[in-house]
């Protein structure tokens, strides 16, 4: 294998799981380009002039071609070894309440689906040539809420994550013959800002390992799925939830 660093594009990098993933990949010698709504926090900055952070709102699908142009510029026409679609939103009602079908209007559906699902499909579609050039890997971050009703996850969030799991299988089927693998990771209750009050009780009652997961533990699996060690894994969805799904 050559000594040229491998390249990662990751969405939703400013905090939580994305932030931990950036750090882990960098520790492993990857060059990392990130996309999120916010400016990147100081402690996450890294050396490397051509690489860095792009501030963009993935809800704005019309702006995606501009984002893709900027990505291409930053990687200077080079290959992309991994695309991690991690950005996600989980809107809550007043006082952190769950948004059910009755509380979710057309606008709210569109916003959640654009960020959590449709932007992922469009980004992968646009960057397929760069991924193909690297025989790269895609990792989509789904959720335990995509496969069962979750007490804190809203209906649009849950449907978006179920859709993302399905999209992952479609990617695996369509891109596999072109040498690009696609897998999903489905976190349970991970210690980040997205958690709801009441999670401690849920963990006590439903997670066999009896604790929250750490963002770093999720990052390790993402890294595995982007590495040669997982070369024959395609179309999988890996649960990272301490056994909550059983
Ligand atoms: P987080 O809220 O800390 O991070 C979400 C990231 O997405 C942020 O960097 C934010 O800037 C970015 N983002 C949100 N909307 C965006 C937009 N419109 N445009 C660009 N970027 C945007 O949450 P997290 O817990 O680190 O979540 C990361 C992923 O993991 C999400 O997809 C989430 O659904 C999923 N997840 C998290 C948990 C958990 O317990 N924390 C559980 C299951 C799934």
Coordinates of N, CA, C and O in Angstrom, one line a residue, residues 123-190:
X123 N -25.3 13.5 -2.1 CA -23.9 13.6 -1.9 C -23.2 12.4 -2.5 O -22.2 12.5 -3.2
X124 N -23.7 11.2 -2.2 CA -23.0 9.9 -2.6 C -23.1 9.9 -4.2 O -22.2 9.5 -4.8
X125 N -24.3 10.3 -4.7 CA -24.4 10.2 -6.2 C -23.4 11.1 -6.8 O -22.7 10.8 -7.8
X126 N -23.2 12.3 -6.3 CA -22.3 13.3 -6.9 C -20.8 12.9 -6.7 O -20.0 13.1 -7.6
X127 N -20.5 12.3 -5.6 CA -19.1 12.0 -5.3 C -18.7 10.5 -5.7 O -17.6 10.1 -5.4
X128 N -19.6 9.8 -6.3 CA -19.3 8.4 -6.7 C -18.0 8.3 -7.5 O -17.2 7.4 -7.3
X129 N -17.8 9.2 -8.5 CA -16.5 9.0 -9.3 C -15.3 9.1 -8.4 O -14.3 8.3 -8.6
X130 N -15.3 10.0 -7.4 CA -14.1 10.1 -6.6 C -14.0 8.9 -5.6 O -12.9 8.4 -5.4
X131 N -15.1 8.4 -5.2 CA -15.1 7.2 -4.4 C -14.7 6.0 -5.2 O -13.9 5.1 -4.7
X132 N -15.1 5.9 -6.4 CA -14.8 4.8 -7.3 C -13.3 4.8 -7.5 O -12.7 3.7 -7.5
X133 N -12.7 6.0 -7.7 CA -11.3 6.1 -8.0 C -10.5 5.5 -6.9 O -9.3 5.1 -7.1
X134 N -11.0 5.5 -5.7 CA -10.3 5.1 -4.5 C -10.7 3.7 -4.1 O -10.2 3.1 -3.1
X135 N -11.7 3.1 -4.8 CA -12.4 1.8 -4.3 C -12.7 2.1 -2.8 O -12.4 1.3 -1.9
X136 N -13.5 3.2 -2.6 CA -13.8 3.7 -1.3 C -14.9 3.1 -0.6 O -15.6 2.1 -1.0
X137 N -15.3 3.6 0.6 CA -16.3 3.1 1.4 C -17.2 4.2 1.9 O -16.8 5.4 2.1
X138 N -18.5 3.9 2.0 CA -19.5 4.8 2.5 C -20.0 4.3 3.8 O -20.3 3.1 3.9
X139 N -20.1 5.1 4.8 CA -20.8 4.7 6.1 C -21.9 5.7 6.4 O -21.6 6.9 6.5
X140 N -23.1 5.2 6.5 CA -24.2 6.0 6.9 C -24.6 5.8 8.4 O -24.6 4.6 8.8
X141 N -24.8 6.9 9.1 CA -25.1 6.8 10.5 C -26.7 6.7 10.7 O -27.3 7.8 10.5
X142 N -27.2 5.6 11.0 CA -28.6 5.4 11.1 C -28.9 5.5 12.6 O -28.3 6.3 13.3
X143 N -29.8 4.7 13.2 CA -30.2 4.8 14.6 C -31.0 3.6 15.0 O -31.7 3.0 14.1
X144 N -31.0 3.2 16.2 CA -31.9 2.2 16.7 C -33.3 2.6 16.5 O -34.2 1.8 16.3
X145 N -33.6 3.9 16.4 CA -35.0 4.4 16.2 C -35.5 4.1 14.8 O -36.7 4.2 14.5
X146 N -34.6 3.7 13.9 CA -35.0 3.3 12.5 C -35.6 2.0 12.4 O -36.2 1.6 11.4
X147 N -35.4 1.1 13.5 CA -35.9 -0.2 13.4 C -37.0 -0.6 14.5 O -37.5 -1.7 14.5
X148 N -37.3 0.4 15.3 CA -38.3 0.2 16.3 C -38.8 1.5 16.9 O -38.1 2.5 16.8
X149 N -40.0 1.6 17.4 CA -40.5 2.8 18.0 C -39.6 3.1 19.2 O -39.4 2.3 20.1
X150 N -39.1 4.4 19.3 CA -38.3 4.8 20.3 C -39.0 5.9 21.1 O -39.6 6.8 20.5
X151 N -38.9 5.8 22.5 CA -39.7 6.7 23.3 C -39.4 8.2 23.1 O -40.2 9.1 23.3
X152 N -38.2 8.5 22.6 CA -37.8 9.9 22.5 C -37.6 10.4 21.1 O -37.5 11.6 20.8
X153 N -37.5 9.5 20.1 CA -37.3 9.9 18.7 C -38.6 10.2 18.0 O -39.6 9.5 18.1
X154 N -38.6 11.3 17.3 CA -39.8 11.7 16.6 C -40.1 10.9 15.4 O -39.2 10.1 15.0
X155 N -41.3 10.9 14.9 CA -41.7 10.1 13.8 C -40.9 10.4 12.5 O -40.5 9.4 11.8
X156 N -40.6 11.6 12.2 CA -39.9 11.9 11.0 C -38.4 11.5 11.1 O -37.9 10.9 10.2
X157 N -37.9 11.6 12.3 CA -36.5 11.1 12.6 C -36.4 9.6 12.3 O -35.6 9.1 11.6
X158 N -37.4 8.9 13.0 CA -37.4 7.4 12.9 C -37.5 7.0 11.4 O -36.8 6.1 11.0
X159 N -38.5 7.6 10.7 CA -38.7 7.2 9.3 C -37.4 7.6 8.5 O -37.1 6.8 7.6
X160 N -36.8 8.7 8.8 CA -35.6 9.1 8.0 C -34.5 8.0 8.2 O -33.8 7.7 7.3
X161 N -34.4 7.5 9.4 CA -33.3 6.6 9.7 C -33.6 5.2 9.1 O -32.7 4.5 8.7
X162 N -34.9 4.8 9.1 CA -35.3 3.6 8.4 C -35.0 3.7 6.9 O -34.5 2.8 6.3
X163 N -35.3 4.9 6.4 CA -35.0 5.2 5.0 C -33.5 5.1 4.7 O -33.1 4.6 3.7
X164 N -32.7 5.6 5.6 CA -31.3 5.6 5.5 C -30.7 4.2 5.5 O -29.8 3.9 4.8
X165 N -31.3 3.3 6.3 CA -30.9 1.9 6.3 C -31.2 1.3 5.0 O -30.4 0.6 4.4
X166 N -32.3 1.6 4.4 CA -32.7 1.1 3.1 C -31.8 1.7 2.0 O -31.3 0.9 1.2
X167 N -31.5 2.9 2.1 CA -30.6 3.6 1.2 C -29.2 2.9 1.2 O -28.6 2.8 0.1
X168 N -28.8 2.5 2.4 CA -27.5 1.9 2.5 C -27.5 0.6 1.7 O -26.5 0.3 1.0
X169 N -28.6 -0.2 1.8 CA -28.6 -1.4 1.0 C -28.6 -1.1 -0.5 O -28.0 -1.8 -1.3
X170 N -29.3 -0.1 -0.9 CA -29.4 0.3 -2.3 C -28.0 0.7 -2.8 O -27.5 0.3 -3.8
X171 N -27.3 1.5 -1.9 CA -25.9 1.9 -2.3 C -25.0 0.6 -2.5 O -24.3 0.5 -3.4
X172 N -25.2 -0.3 -1.5 CA -24.3 -1.5 -1.5 C -24.6 -2.3 -2.8 O -23.6 -2.8 -3.4
X173 N -25.8 -2.4 -3.2 CA -26.2 -3.1 -4.4 C -25.7 -2.4 -5.7 O -25.2 -3.0 -6.6
X174 N -25.9 -1.1 -5.7 CA -25.7 -0.4 -6.9 C -24.2 0.0 -7.1 O -23.7 0.0 -8.2
X175 N -23.5 0.3 -6.0 CA -22.1 0.8 -6.1 C -21.1 -0.4 -5.9 O -20.0 -0.2 -6.3
X176 N -21.6 -1.5 -5.3 CA -20.6 -2.6 -5.1 C -19.9 -3.1 -6.4 O -18.7 -3.2 -6.4
X177 N -20.7 -3.2 -7.5 CA -20.0 -3.6 -8.7 C -19.0 -2.6 -9.2 O -18.1 -2.9 -10.0
X178 N -19.0 -1.4 -8.7 CA -18.1 -0.4 -9.1 C -16.9 -0.3 -8.0 O -16.1 0.7 -8.0
X179 N -16.9 -1.2 -7.1 CA -15.8 -1.3 -6.1 C -16.0 -0.4 -4.9 O -15.1 -0.2 -4.1
X180 N -17.2 0.2 -4.7 CA -17.5 1.1 -3.6 C -18.4 0.3 -2.6 O -19.5 -0.1 -3.0
X181 N -17.9 0.1 -1.4 CA -18.8 -0.5 -0.3 C -19.6 0.5 0.4 O -19.2 1.7 0.5
X182 N -20.7 0.0 0.9 CA -21.6 0.9 1.7 C -22.2 0.1 2.9 O -22.7 -1.0 2.7
X183 N -22.0 0.7 4.1 CA -22.5 0.1 5.3 C -23.1 1.1 6.2 O -22.9 2.4 6.0
X184 N -23.9 0.7 7.2 CA -24.5 1.6 8.1 C -24.1 1.2 9.5 O -23.9 0.0 9.8
X185 N -24.1 2.2 10.4 CA -24.0 1.9 11.9 C -25.2 2.5 12.5 O -25.6 3.6 12.2
X186 N -25.8 1.8 13.4 CA -27.0 2.2 14.1 C -26.7 2.4 15.6 O -26.8 1.4 16.4
X187 N -26.4 3.6 16.0 CA -26.2 3.8 17.5 C -27.4 3.7 18.3 O -28.5 4.0 17.8
X188 N -27.3 3.3 19.5 CA -28.4 3.4 20.5 C -28.2 4.7 21.3 O -28.3 5.7 20.7
X189 N -28.0 4.5 22.6 CA -27.9 5.7 23.4 C -26.4 6.1 23.6 O -25.7 5.5 24.4
X190 N -26.0 7.1 22.9 CA -24.6 7.5 23.0 C -24.5 8.9 23.7 O -25.4 9.7 23.5

